Amino acid sequence: MDKYEKVFELAKRRGFLWNSFELYGGSRGFYDYGPLGSTLKRRIEQIWREFYVIQEGFMEIECPTIGIEEVFIASGHVGGFSDPLCECINCSEAFRADHLVENVMDAAGTLSADALTKVIRDYEIRCPECGGEFRDAYEFNLMFKTTIGPGTGRQGYLRPETAQGMFVDFQRLSRFYRDKLPFGAVQIGKSYRNEIAPRQGVIRLREFTQAECEIFVDPRHKKHPNFERFSDKELVLYSQEAQEKGESFRMTVREAVKAGVIAHEILGYNLALTNEFLTKIGINPARLRFRQHLKDEMAHYAIDCWDAEIETERFGWVEMVGIADRTDYDLKAHARVSKTELYVYVEYNEPRMVTRFAIKPNMGKLGPVFKGKAKNVADALKQLSEEELSKDEIKVTVDGEELTISPDMVSFAEETVKVSGENVIPHVIEPSYGIDRIFYGTMEHAYDEENVAQKAAESGLKGMEDADSESRAVEAEGESDAEAEEETRLVMHFSSAVAPVQVAVLPLLTRKELADPAKEIVAKLREKTLLVNYDDSGTIGRRYRRNDEIGTPYSITVDYDTLEDRTVTIRDRDSMRQVRAPIIGIENVLYELIYRDRSFESAGKPFNF
RNA sequence: GCGUUGAUGGUCUAGCGGCUAUGACUUGGGCCUUCCAAGCCCAAAACCCGGGUUCGAAUCCCGGUCGGCGCACCA
């Protein structure tokens, strides 16, 4: 069993992840989040909100998961989010049609499926596997199609990314932020891609959750006002150059921007922010790096793009977050298709006096002469130079017809006007998070198997060595060849910021006199909105193990001393140490342990070590 | 999508033509005055789906679904 299998086994068993539609045999590319999984995922998302919405101030919006066709025509997904495929008649192997004709054609990637079919026929291209002939090439679009409304309805698509919603709402957002750059918006939600072959569990799904942020910035000033916050932060960078050598390096954000490794401050700031986020939710910083997209891998419109990748045991380095400078590509595309200008008016610090050549066609005279064409004539006149306008007979060409205009029909002059600003199409900086992958990464990086005896010795726990040697003696008597099996415990080292259960409350024995105070404590903790698990089933050791497995950071145990002095023990998951603390105020102590980084030793008097 | 390989309680697994399908862990109820799996009593729980061969199929054959791996794909 490799780590992926172990993590999945635990995830399934403990209610983190289940295959969807299992009752009916399942369907690839879909997963259910179980009770603990949903909670863990929501807590990850909530921390994301704290970063982007609360700290950065990019408000959250929510758009439909179904989009109308125009949106994806503009975004390029209708035309470009597909690949031309071609299958062999003989062996049914599928190939990229454009790859097949690459050797005989230039720009094969731009050809339609029909054109590709023709090229394949003309050049008699055969299957590289078996030499068979090919069927016609066809486009396989990765978007789920649907119909809006009854009958033939209107063509709709399930969104393949949440980003388009922010672009489509650009004008409203700009207004909301009082037309002042920079501003941004985020969206957390489901997106859909009809993957040809989903694999690797939750790494590639057909329905998945994205957390995307679109930051609209002034293209001329890509400095970050708060750059100092992270400028001295060291990141592990795997730049284009570094990839050639195959070795990543550490560098501060400031240096990286200065050296041109990272394109600009805003991108650098956002890389550091992502680093902060991933580390906070429990990604191992030693297995986290930022990889720059290679030139041919980057979208043609992007200036620079970095993926936050984490190392997993089975899949190697996996992309978790993409952080790109998408320039003005998206806004321009939507402007073109919607025939609406999308820009922000940016005022100058000082109004500028601009001298320009102004042409004023005299519509009162042009109108009667040219009737319906007058407007076009006026437009044509505006294109002329001063020299051409100074002639006795001015000639313009309208709809292929050469017309002569007398000089009194148009006036022109140099004029000086005050210009106080200009229209700017913002550039978009986009951090885009794959929540499901991050969820898996959090699980894998939290997963650990520990030798209990060793752990107990490290933490200086009393009484456990005895128990251990006793059991060994029993085994040795029973079976001569039995190796003294070392006890291991499965433990999820979730950060208490994301742990789906924060405190377990355990009566030492299932007896009313212990259960009552335990339930009292549960109520107090819940009042502090802590996530509490009450568990009275099985021996105390078993319950500690159970909670280790789901990553509960703290366990409170009620024993018979509790009845004497109203104190309980608090156990720390990672060290397995315990302290004794009074029930009064226990909810505040736990709250501080979880949210205020209070040290465990300060929570009470040492117990059993 | 192609090839390959697998699918047995919640989990891992034995069985590979023949009565009520193996075992472990887990789980539920109870016992237990004391803190880190394997204490005691009791209980619950499985042959992926559909066809075929056969007197008889978890077991053999075919198809499907799902999982692993390889190829292809991954805006």
PDB file of N, CA and C (backbone and C1' of nucleotides) in Angstrom, chain A residues 9 25 28 81 93 96 193 199 204 314 464 487 509 511 537 540 542 544-546 559-561 569 571 576 578 608, chain B residues 1-2 10-12 25-29 32-39 65-75:
ATOM      1  N   GLU A   9      -7.885   4.949   1.963  1.00  0.00           N
ATOM      2  CA  GLU A   9      -8.535   3.951   2.810  1.00  0.00           C
ATOM      3  C   GLU A   9      -9.078   4.642   4.057  1.00  0.00           C
ATOM      4  N   GLY A  25     -23.140   1.610  -8.351  1.00  0.00           N
ATOM      5  CA  GLY A  25     -21.929   1.187  -9.042  1.00  0.00           C
ATOM      6  C   GLY A  25     -20.935   2.294  -9.322  1.00  0.00           C
ATOM      7  N   ARG A  28     -17.138   7.551 -12.766  1.00  0.00           N
ATOM      8  CA  ARG A  28     -15.779   8.091 -12.649  1.00  0.00           C
ATOM      9  C   ARG A  28     -15.766   9.608 -12.624  1.00  0.00           C
ATOM     10  N   PHE A  81     -11.729  24.988 -26.208  1.00  0.00           N
ATOM     11  CA  PHE A  81     -11.644  24.061 -25.084  1.00  0.00           C
ATOM     12  C   PHE A  81     -11.942  22.657 -25.567  1.00  0.00           C
ATOM     13  N   GLU A  93      -7.468   2.996 -31.635  1.00  0.00           N
ATOM     14  CA  GLU A  93      -6.654   3.907 -30.834  1.00  0.00           C
ATOM     15  C   GLU A  93      -6.987   5.356 -31.222  1.00  0.00           C
ATOM     16  N   ARG A  96      -4.458  12.603 -31.216  1.00  0.00           N
ATOM     17  CA  ARG A  96      -4.739  13.999 -31.510  1.00  0.00           C
ATOM     18  C   ARG A  96      -4.538  14.190 -33.004  1.00  0.00           C
ATOM     19  N   ARG A 193     -15.772  19.891 -16.014  1.00  0.00           N
ATOM     20  CA  ARG A 193     -15.069  19.576 -17.248  1.00  0.00           C
ATOM     21  C   ARG A 193     -15.289  18.109 -17.563  1.00  0.00           C
ATOM     22  N   ARG A 199      -8.719  10.487 -13.545  1.00  0.00           N
ATOM     23  CA  ARG A 199      -7.857   9.538 -12.844  1.00  0.00           C
ATOM     24  C   ARG A 199      -7.442  10.146 -11.528  1.00  0.00           C
ATOM     25  N   ARG A 204      -8.146  14.783 -10.426  1.00  0.00           N
ATOM     26  CA  ARG A 204      -8.812  15.201 -11.671  1.00  0.00           C
ATOM     27  C   ARG A 204     -10.249  14.736 -11.664  1.00  0.00           C
ATOM     28  N   ARG A 314       2.636   9.461  -4.594  1.00  0.00           N
ATOM     29  CA  ARG A 314       2.383   8.690  -5.810  1.00  0.00           C
ATOM     30  C   ARG A 314       2.478   9.521  -7.080  1.00  0.00           C
ATOM     31  N   MET A 464       3.520   3.572  29.950  1.00  0.00           N
ATOM     32  CA  MET A 464       3.260   2.934  28.669  1.00  0.00           C
ATOM     33  C   MET A 464       4.300   1.884  28.312  1.00  0.00           C
ATOM     34  N   GLU A 487       3.702  -1.400  18.030  1.00  0.00           N
ATOM     35  CA  GLU A 487       2.425  -0.747  17.806  1.00  0.00           C
ATOM     36  C   GLU A 487       2.625   0.559  17.051  1.00  0.00           C
ATOM     37  N   LEU A 509     -15.151   5.954  31.559  1.00  0.00           N
ATOM     38  CA  LEU A 509     -15.981   4.759  31.479  1.00  0.00           C
ATOM     39  C   LEU A 509     -17.406   5.199  31.161  1.00  0.00           C
ATOM     40  N   ARG A 511     -20.307   5.490  32.335  1.00  0.00           N
ATOM     41  CA  ARG A 511     -21.129   5.499  33.550  1.00  0.00           C
ATOM     42  C   ARG A 511     -21.698   6.884  33.719  1.00  0.00           C
ATOM     43  N   SER A 537     -17.527   5.174  23.573  1.00  0.00           N
ATOM     44  CA  SER A 537     -17.605   3.788  23.135  1.00  0.00           C
ATOM     45  C   SER A 537     -16.235   3.131  23.059  1.00  0.00           C
ATOM     46  N   ILE A 540     -10.580   3.651  26.642  1.00  0.00           N
ATOM     47  CA  ILE A 540     -10.082   5.014  26.457  1.00  0.00           C
ATOM     48  C   ILE A 540      -8.980   5.053  25.394  1.00  0.00           C
ATOM     49  N   ARG A 542      -8.587   3.106  22.824  1.00  0.00           N
ATOM     50  CA  ARG A 542      -9.178   2.987  21.498  1.00  0.00           C
ATOM     51  C   ARG A 542      -9.730   4.335  21.027  1.00  0.00           C
ATOM     52  N   TYR A 544      -8.751   7.319  21.983  1.00  0.00           N
ATOM     53  CA  TYR A 544      -7.654   8.229  21.634  1.00  0.00           C
ATOM     54  C   TYR A 544      -7.167   7.935  20.219  1.00  0.00           C
ATOM     55  N   ARG A 545      -7.038   6.639  19.901  1.00  0.00           N
ATOM     56  CA  ARG A 545      -6.579   6.247  18.569  1.00  0.00           C
ATOM     57  C   ARG A 545      -7.550   6.716  17.484  1.00  0.00           C
ATOM     58  N   ARG A 546      -8.838   6.527  17.802  1.00  0.00           N
ATOM     59  CA  ARG A 546      -9.868   6.924  16.855  1.00  0.00           C
ATOM     60  C   ARG A 546      -9.749   8.417  16.541  1.00  0.00           C
ATOM     61  N   ASP A 559     -12.561  11.705  34.467  1.00  0.00           N
ATOM     62  CA  ASP A 559     -12.314  10.488  35.243  1.00  0.00           C
ATOM     63  C   ASP A 559     -12.870  10.645  36.664  1.00  0.00           C
ATOM     64  N   TYR A 560     -12.511   9.728  37.572  1.00  0.00           N
ATOM     65  CA  TYR A 560     -13.110   9.801  38.900  1.00  0.00           C
ATOM     66  C   TYR A 560     -12.548  10.943  39.738  1.00  0.00           C
ATOM     67  N   ASP A 561     -11.345  11.408  39.372  1.00  0.00           N
ATOM     68  CA  ASP A 561     -10.835  12.593  40.068  1.00  0.00           C
ATOM     69  C   ASP A 561     -11.684  13.813  39.767  1.00  0.00           C
ATOM     70  N   THR A 569      -8.566  15.969  32.285  1.00  0.00           N
ATOM     71  CA  THR A 569      -7.294  15.994  31.579  1.00  0.00           C
ATOM     72  C   THR A 569      -7.523  16.460  30.147  1.00  0.00           C
ATOM     73  N   ARG A 571      -5.581  16.125  26.499  1.00  0.00           N
ATOM     74  CA  ARG A 571      -4.521  15.400  25.816  1.00  0.00           C
ATOM     75  C   ARG A 571      -4.202  16.068  24.492  1.00  0.00           C
ATOM     76  N   MET A 576       0.932  13.350  22.602  1.00  0.00           N
ATOM     77  CA  MET A 576       0.202  12.394  23.459  1.00  0.00           C
ATOM     78  C   MET A 576       0.325  12.760  24.947  1.00  0.00           C
ATOM     79  N   GLN A 578      -0.484  14.850  28.466  1.00  0.00           N
ATOM     80  CA  GLN A 578      -1.723  15.312  29.080  1.00  0.00           C
ATOM     81  C   GLN A 578      -1.437  16.336  30.173  1.00  0.00           C
ATOM     82  N   ASN A 608       0.740  12.444  34.296  1.00  0.00           N
ATOM     83  CA  ASN A 608       1.267  11.188  33.741  1.00  0.00           C
ATOM     84  C   ASN A 608       2.548  11.319  32.913  1.00  0.00           C
TER      85      ASN A 608
ATOM     86  P     G B   1     -15.916   5.328 -23.228  1.00  0.00           P
ATOM     87  O5'   G B   1     -14.568   5.125 -24.045  1.00  0.00           O
ATOM     88  C5'   G B   1     -14.570   5.505 -25.379  1.00  0.00           C
ATOM     89  C4'   G B   1     -13.210   5.372 -25.970  1.00  0.00           C
ATOM     90  C3'   G B   1     -12.426   4.107 -25.624  1.00  0.00           C
ATOM     91  O3'   G B   1     -12.901   2.978 -26.339  1.00  0.00           O
ATOM     92  C1'   G B   1     -10.979   5.990 -25.608  1.00  0.00           C
ATOM     93  P     C B   2     -12.722   1.511 -25.722  1.00  0.00           P
ATOM     94  O5'   C B   2     -11.196   1.210 -26.058  1.00  0.00           O
ATOM     95  C5'   C B   2     -10.785   0.957 -27.389  1.00  0.00           C
ATOM     96  C4'   C B   2      -9.293   0.708 -27.428  1.00  0.00           C
ATOM     97  C3'   C B   2      -8.793  -0.398 -26.507  1.00  0.00           C
ATOM     98  O3'   C B   2      -8.973  -1.687 -27.068  1.00  0.00           O
ATOM     99  C1'   C B   2      -7.414   1.505 -26.243  1.00  0.00           C
ATOM    100  P     G B  10     -20.312  -3.428   4.173  1.00  0.00           P
ATOM    101  O5'   G B  10     -19.497  -2.357   5.017  1.00  0.00           O
ATOM    102  C5'   G B  10     -19.538  -0.975   4.630  1.00  0.00           C
ATOM    103  C4'   G B  10     -18.446  -0.233   5.331  1.00  0.00           C
ATOM    104  C3'   G B  10     -17.035  -0.721   4.997  1.00  0.00           C
ATOM    105  O3'   G B  10     -16.538  -0.061   3.854  1.00  0.00           O
ATOM    106  C1'   G B  10     -17.307  -0.610   7.349  1.00  0.00           C
ATOM    107  P     U B  11     -15.632  -0.853   2.804  1.00  0.00           P
ATOM    108  O5'   U B  11     -14.286  -0.994   3.629  1.00  0.00           O
ATOM    109  C5'   U B  11     -13.479   0.146   3.908  1.00  0.00           C
ATOM    110  C4'   U B  11     -12.226  -0.287   4.633  1.00  0.00           C
ATOM    111  C3'   U B  11     -11.476  -1.430   3.974  1.00  0.00           C
ATOM    112  O3'   U B  11     -10.621  -0.950   2.945  1.00  0.00           O
ATOM    113  C1'   U B  11     -11.733  -1.901   6.270  1.00  0.00           C
ATOM    114  P     C B  12     -10.368  -1.896   1.677  1.00  0.00           P
ATOM    115  O5'   C B  12      -9.433  -3.049   2.289  1.00  0.00           O
ATOM    116  C5'   C B  12      -8.068  -2.787   2.558  1.00  0.00           C
ATOM    117  C4'   C B  12      -7.463  -3.944   3.308  1.00  0.00           C
ATOM    118  C3'   C B  12      -7.482  -5.291   2.591  1.00  0.00           C
ATOM    119  O3'   C B  12      -6.481  -5.410   1.604  1.00  0.00           O
ATOM    120  C1'   C B  12      -8.134  -5.587   4.834  1.00  0.00           C
ATOM    121  P     C B  25      -9.125  -9.227  16.219  1.00  0.00           P
ATOM    122  O5'   C B  25      -9.240  -7.735  15.658  1.00  0.00           O
ATOM    123  C5'   C B  25      -8.094  -6.888  15.610  1.00  0.00           C
ATOM    124  C4'   C B  25      -8.300  -5.786  14.605  1.00  0.00           C
ATOM    125  C3'   C B  25      -9.444  -4.809  14.902  1.00  0.00           C
ATOM    126  O3'   C B  25      -9.099  -3.829  15.864  1.00  0.00           O
ATOM    127  C1'   C B  25      -9.526  -5.442  12.640  1.00  0.00           C
ATOM    128  P     U B  26     -10.225  -3.281  16.805  1.00  0.00           P
ATOM    129  O5'   U B  26     -11.246  -2.600  15.786  1.00  0.00           O
ATOM    130  C5'   U B  26     -10.883  -1.418  15.075  1.00  0.00           C
ATOM    131  C4'   U B  26     -11.993  -1.050  14.126  1.00  0.00           C
ATOM    132  C3'   U B  26     -13.328  -0.738  14.772  1.00  0.00           C
ATOM    133  O3'   U B  26     -13.370   0.589  15.270  1.00  0.00           O
ATOM    134  C1'   U B  26     -13.680  -2.181  12.945  1.00  0.00           C
ATOM    135  P     U B  27     -14.195   0.875  16.581  1.00  0.00           P
ATOM    136  O5'   U B  27     -15.695   0.624  16.103  1.00  0.00           O
ATOM    137  C5'   U B  27     -16.270   1.428  15.074  1.00  0.00           C
ATOM    138  C4'   U B  27     -17.646   0.920  14.741  1.00  0.00           C
ATOM    139  C3'   U B  27     -18.575   0.766  15.939  1.00  0.00           C
ATOM    140  O3'   U B  27     -19.145   2.012  16.314  1.00  0.00           O
ATOM    141  C1'   U B  27     -18.709  -1.179  14.618  1.00  0.00           C
ATOM    142  P     G B  28     -19.447   2.273  17.816  1.00  0.00           P
ATOM    143  O5'   G B  28     -20.778   1.443  18.058  1.00  0.00           O
ATOM    144  C5'   G B  28     -21.985   1.817  17.418  1.00  0.00           C
ATOM    145  C4'   G B  28     -23.069   0.837  17.769  1.00  0.00           C
ATOM    146  C3'   G B  28     -23.225   0.561  19.259  1.00  0.00           C
ATOM    147  O3'   G B  28     -23.970   1.567  19.913  1.00  0.00           O
ATOM    148  C1'   G B  28     -23.202  -1.479  18.100  1.00  0.00           C
ATOM    149  P     G B  29     -23.698   1.906  21.408  1.00  0.00           P
ATOM    150  O5'   G B  29     -24.331   0.657  22.170  1.00  0.00           O
ATOM    151  C5'   G B  29     -25.735   0.430  22.127  1.00  0.00           C
ATOM    152  C4'   G B  29     -26.077  -0.807  22.906  1.00  0.00           C
ATOM    153  C3'   G B  29     -25.488  -0.897  24.304  1.00  0.00           C
ATOM    154  O3'   G B  29     -26.211  -0.132  25.246  1.00  0.00           O
ATOM    155  C1'   G B  29     -25.171  -2.954  23.206  1.00  0.00           C
ATOM    156  P     C B  32     -20.321  -2.586  36.124  1.00  0.00           P
ATOM    157  O5'   C B  32     -18.735  -2.533  35.938  1.00  0.00           O
ATOM    158  C5'   C B  32     -17.897  -3.491  36.582  1.00  0.00           C
ATOM    159  C4'   C B  32     -16.491  -3.296  36.116  1.00  0.00           C
ATOM    160  C3'   C B  32     -15.911  -1.905  36.364  1.00  0.00           C
ATOM    161  O3'   C B  32     -15.434  -1.785  37.690  1.00  0.00           O
ATOM    162  C1'   C B  32     -15.404  -2.586  34.157  1.00  0.00           C
ATOM    163  P     U B  33     -15.905  -0.493  38.522  1.00  0.00           P
ATOM    164  O5'   U B  33     -14.502   0.187  38.770  1.00  0.00           O
ATOM    165  C5'   U B  33     -13.706   0.628  37.697  1.00  0.00           C
ATOM    166  C4'   U B  33     -12.706   1.606  38.257  1.00  0.00           C
ATOM    167  C3'   U B  33     -11.875   1.049  39.385  1.00  0.00           C
ATOM    168  O3'   U B  33     -10.544   1.539  39.228  1.00  0.00           O
ATOM    169  C1'   U B  33     -13.001   3.010  40.106  1.00  0.00           C
ATOM    170  P     U B  34      -9.399   0.545  38.860  1.00  0.00           P
ATOM    171  O5'   U B  34      -8.771   1.287  37.607  1.00  0.00           O
ATOM    172  C5'   U B  34      -9.529   1.411  36.406  1.00  0.00           C
ATOM    173  C4'   U B  34      -9.170   2.722  35.756  1.00  0.00           C
ATOM    174  C3'   U B  34      -7.717   3.077  35.951  1.00  0.00           C
ATOM    175  O3'   U B  34      -7.227   3.479  34.691  1.00  0.00           O
ATOM    176  C1'   U B  34      -9.111   4.910  36.483  1.00  0.00           C
ATOM    177  P     C B  35      -5.820   3.310  34.276  1.00  0.00           P
ATOM    178  O5'   C B  35      -5.725   4.343  33.083  1.00  0.00           O
ATOM    179  C5'   C B  35      -6.448   4.116  31.896  1.00  0.00           C
ATOM    180  C4'   C B  35      -5.774   4.868  30.784  1.00  0.00           C
ATOM    181  C3'   C B  35      -4.327   5.227  31.114  1.00  0.00           C
ATOM    182  O3'   C B  35      -3.563   5.220  29.930  1.00  0.00           O
ATOM    183  C1'   C B  35      -5.571   7.188  30.744  1.00  0.00           C
ATOM    184  P     C B  36      -2.517   4.000  29.792  1.00  0.00           P
ATOM    185  O5'   C B  36      -2.722   3.597  28.279  1.00  0.00           O
ATOM    186  C5'   C B  36      -4.000   3.183  27.800  1.00  0.00           C
ATOM    187  C4'   C B  36      -4.051   3.505  26.335  1.00  0.00           C
ATOM    188  C3'   C B  36      -2.772   3.129  25.612  1.00  0.00           C
ATOM    189  O3'   C B  36      -3.117   2.555  24.367  1.00  0.00           O
ATOM    190  C1'   C B  36      -3.273   5.399  25.252  1.00  0.00           C
ATOM    191  P     A B  37      -2.742   0.958  24.173  1.00  0.00           P
ATOM    192  O5'   A B  37      -3.795   0.459  23.091  1.00  0.00           O
ATOM    193  C5'   A B  37      -5.051   1.105  22.923  1.00  0.00           C
ATOM    194  C4'   A B  37      -5.740   0.356  21.820  1.00  0.00           C
ATOM    195  C3'   A B  37      -5.804  -1.145  22.049  1.00  0.00           C
ATOM    196  O3'   A B  37      -6.921  -1.497  22.840  1.00  0.00           O
ATOM    197  C1'   A B  37      -4.968  -0.708  19.895  1.00  0.00           C
ATOM    198  P     A B  38      -6.745  -2.549  24.011  1.00  0.00           P
ATOM    199  O5'   A B  38      -6.689  -3.934  23.235  1.00  0.00           O
ATOM    200  C5'   A B  38      -7.787  -4.340  22.413  1.00  0.00           C
ATOM    201  C4'   A B  38      -7.382  -5.579  21.683  1.00  0.00           C
ATOM    202  C3'   A B  38      -6.747  -6.657  22.560  1.00  0.00           C
ATOM    203  O3'   A B  38      -7.712  -7.506  23.148  1.00  0.00           O
ATOM    204  C1'   A B  38      -5.395  -6.260  20.660  1.00  0.00           C
ATOM    205  P     G B  39      -8.642  -7.009  24.429  1.00  0.00           P
ATOM    206  O5'   G B  39      -7.723  -7.039  25.714  1.00  0.00           O
ATOM    207  C5'   G B  39      -7.464  -8.233  26.377  1.00  0.00           C
ATOM    208  C4'   G B  39      -8.309  -8.375  27.625  1.00  0.00           C
ATOM    209  C3'   G B  39      -9.710  -8.921  27.427  1.00  0.00           C
ATOM    210  O3'   G B  39      -9.699 -10.316  27.260  1.00  0.00           O
ATOM    211  C1'   G B  39      -9.772  -7.117  28.949  1.00  0.00           C
ATOM    212  P     U B  65     -19.302   0.565 -19.226  1.00  0.00           P
ATOM    213  O5'   U B  65     -19.474   0.585 -17.649  1.00  0.00           O
ATOM    214  C5'   U B  65     -20.638   1.169 -17.046  1.00  0.00           C
ATOM    215  C4'   U B  65     -20.594   0.988 -15.545  1.00  0.00           C
ATOM    216  C3'   U B  65     -19.311   1.475 -14.881  1.00  0.00           C
ATOM    217  O3'   U B  65     -19.343   2.868 -14.652  1.00  0.00           O
ATOM    218  C1'   U B  65     -19.825  -0.679 -14.083  1.00  0.00           C
ATOM    219  P     C B  66     -18.004   3.707 -14.798  1.00  0.00           P
ATOM    220  O5'   C B  66     -17.225   3.305 -13.469  1.00  0.00           O
ATOM    221  C5'   C B  66     -17.717   3.706 -12.198  1.00  0.00           C
ATOM    222  C4'   C B  66     -16.994   2.954 -11.107  1.00  0.00           C
ATOM    223  C3'   C B  66     -15.477   3.083 -11.115  1.00  0.00           C
ATOM    224  O3'   C B  66     -15.020   4.292 -10.561  1.00  0.00           O
ATOM    225  C1'   C B  66     -16.048   0.823 -10.834  1.00  0.00           C
ATOM    226  P     G B  67     -13.643   4.885 -11.128  1.00  0.00           P
ATOM    227  O5'   G B  67     -12.565   3.949 -10.432  1.00  0.00           O
ATOM    228  C5'   G B  67     -12.322   4.057  -9.035  1.00  0.00           C
ATOM    229  C4'   G B  67     -11.333   3.015  -8.607  1.00  0.00           C
ATOM    230  C3'   G B  67      -9.970   3.059  -9.269  1.00  0.00           C
ATOM    231  O3'   G B  67      -9.155   4.095  -8.760  1.00  0.00           O
ATOM    232  C1'   G B  67     -10.702   0.836  -9.165  1.00  0.00           C
ATOM    233  P     G B  68      -8.073   4.765  -9.743  1.00  0.00           P
ATOM    234  O5'   G B  68      -6.910   3.671  -9.784  1.00  0.00           O
ATOM    235  C5'   G B  68      -6.260   3.287  -8.582  1.00  0.00           C
ATOM    236  C4'   G B  68      -5.235   2.228  -8.875  1.00  0.00           C
ATOM    237  C3'   G B  68      -4.297   2.523 -10.021  1.00  0.00           C
ATOM    238  O3'   G B  68      -3.252   3.399  -9.638  1.00  0.00           O
ATOM    239  C1'   G B  68      -5.080   0.317 -10.215  1.00  0.00           C
ATOM    240  P     C B  69      -2.724   4.439 -10.721  1.00  0.00           P
ATOM    241  O5'   C B  69      -1.892   3.516 -11.722  1.00  0.00           O
ATOM    242  C5'   C B  69      -0.734   2.826 -11.285  1.00  0.00           C
ATOM    243  C4'   C B  69      -0.284   1.870 -12.366  1.00  0.00           C
ATOM    244  C3'   C B  69      -0.023   2.501 -13.721  1.00  0.00           C
ATOM    245  O3'   C B  69       1.246   3.116 -13.798  1.00  0.00           O
ATOM    246  C1'   C B  69      -1.326   0.561 -14.011  1.00  0.00           C
ATOM    247  P     G B  70       1.412   4.402 -14.702  1.00  0.00           P
ATOM    248  O5'   G B  70       1.475   3.779 -16.172  1.00  0.00           O
ATOM    249  C5'   G B  70       2.573   2.968 -16.558  1.00  0.00           C
ATOM    250  C4'   G B  70       2.376   2.478 -17.972  1.00  0.00           C
ATOM    251  C3'   G B  70       2.023   3.549 -18.992  1.00  0.00           C
ATOM    252  O3'   G B  70       3.164   4.246 -19.452  1.00  0.00           O
ATOM    253  C1'   G B  70       0.567   1.721 -19.256  1.00  0.00           C
ATOM    254  P     C B  71       2.981   5.742 -19.979  1.00  0.00           P
ATOM    255  O5'   C B  71       2.123   5.586 -21.317  1.00  0.00           O
ATOM    256  C5'   C B  71       2.701   5.043 -22.493  1.00  0.00           C
ATOM    257  C4'   C B  71       1.682   4.987 -23.600  1.00  0.00           C
ATOM    258  C3'   C B  71       1.019   6.310 -23.965  1.00  0.00           C
ATOM    259  O3'   C B  71       1.847   7.123 -24.780  1.00  0.00           O
ATOM    260  C1'   C B  71      -0.628   4.629 -23.829  1.00  0.00           C
ATOM    261  P     A B  72       1.760   8.702 -24.640  1.00  0.00           P
ATOM    262  O5'   A B  72       0.278   9.050 -25.099  1.00  0.00           O
ATOM    263  C5'   A B  72      -0.092   8.995 -26.475  1.00  0.00           C
ATOM    264  C4'   A B  72      -1.561   9.264 -26.628  1.00  0.00           C
ATOM    265  C3'   A B  72      -2.059  10.572 -26.020  1.00  0.00           C
ATOM    266  O3'   A B  72      -1.808  11.684 -26.847  1.00  0.00           O
ATOM    267  C1'   A B  72      -3.482   8.830 -25.347  1.00  0.00           C
ATOM    268  P     C B  73      -1.458  13.072 -26.228  1.00  0.00           P
ATOM    269  O5'   C B  73      -2.790  13.451 -25.459  1.00  0.00           O
ATOM    270  C5'   C B  73      -4.000  13.729 -26.183  1.00  0.00           C
ATOM    271  C4'   C B  73      -5.130  13.970 -25.225  1.00  0.00           C
ATOM    272  C3'   C B  73      -4.900  15.083 -24.204  1.00  0.00           C
ATOM    273  O3'   C B  73      -5.122  16.372 -24.744  1.00  0.00           O
ATOM    274  C1'   C B  73      -5.772  13.198 -23.101  1.00  0.00           C
ATOM    275  P     C B  74      -4.242  17.580 -24.226  1.00  0.00           P
ATOM    276  O5'   C B  74      -4.696  17.728 -22.719  1.00  0.00           O
ATOM    277  C5'   C B  74      -5.991  18.242 -22.384  1.00  0.00           C
ATOM    278  C4'   C B  74      -6.134  18.311 -20.892  1.00  0.00           C
ATOM    279  C3'   C B  74      -5.098  19.165 -20.166  1.00  0.00           C
ATOM    280  O3'   C B  74      -5.440  20.533 -20.196  1.00  0.00           O
ATOM    281  C1'   C B  74      -5.316  17.092 -19.066  1.00  0.00           C
ATOM    282  P     A B  75      -4.293  21.637 -20.218  1.00  0.00           P
ATOM    283  O5'   A B  75      -4.945  22.841 -21.033  1.00  0.00           O
ATOM    284  C5'   A B  75      -5.014  22.782 -22.445  1.00  0.00           C
ATOM    285  C4'   A B  75      -5.899  23.901 -22.959  1.00  0.00           C
ATOM    286  C3'   A B  75      -5.728  25.229 -22.218  1.00  0.00           C
ATOM    287  O3'   A B  75      -4.744  26.031 -22.814  1.00  0.00           O
ATOM    288  C1'   A B  75      -7.984  24.592 -22.172  1.00  0.00           C
TER     289        A B  75
END
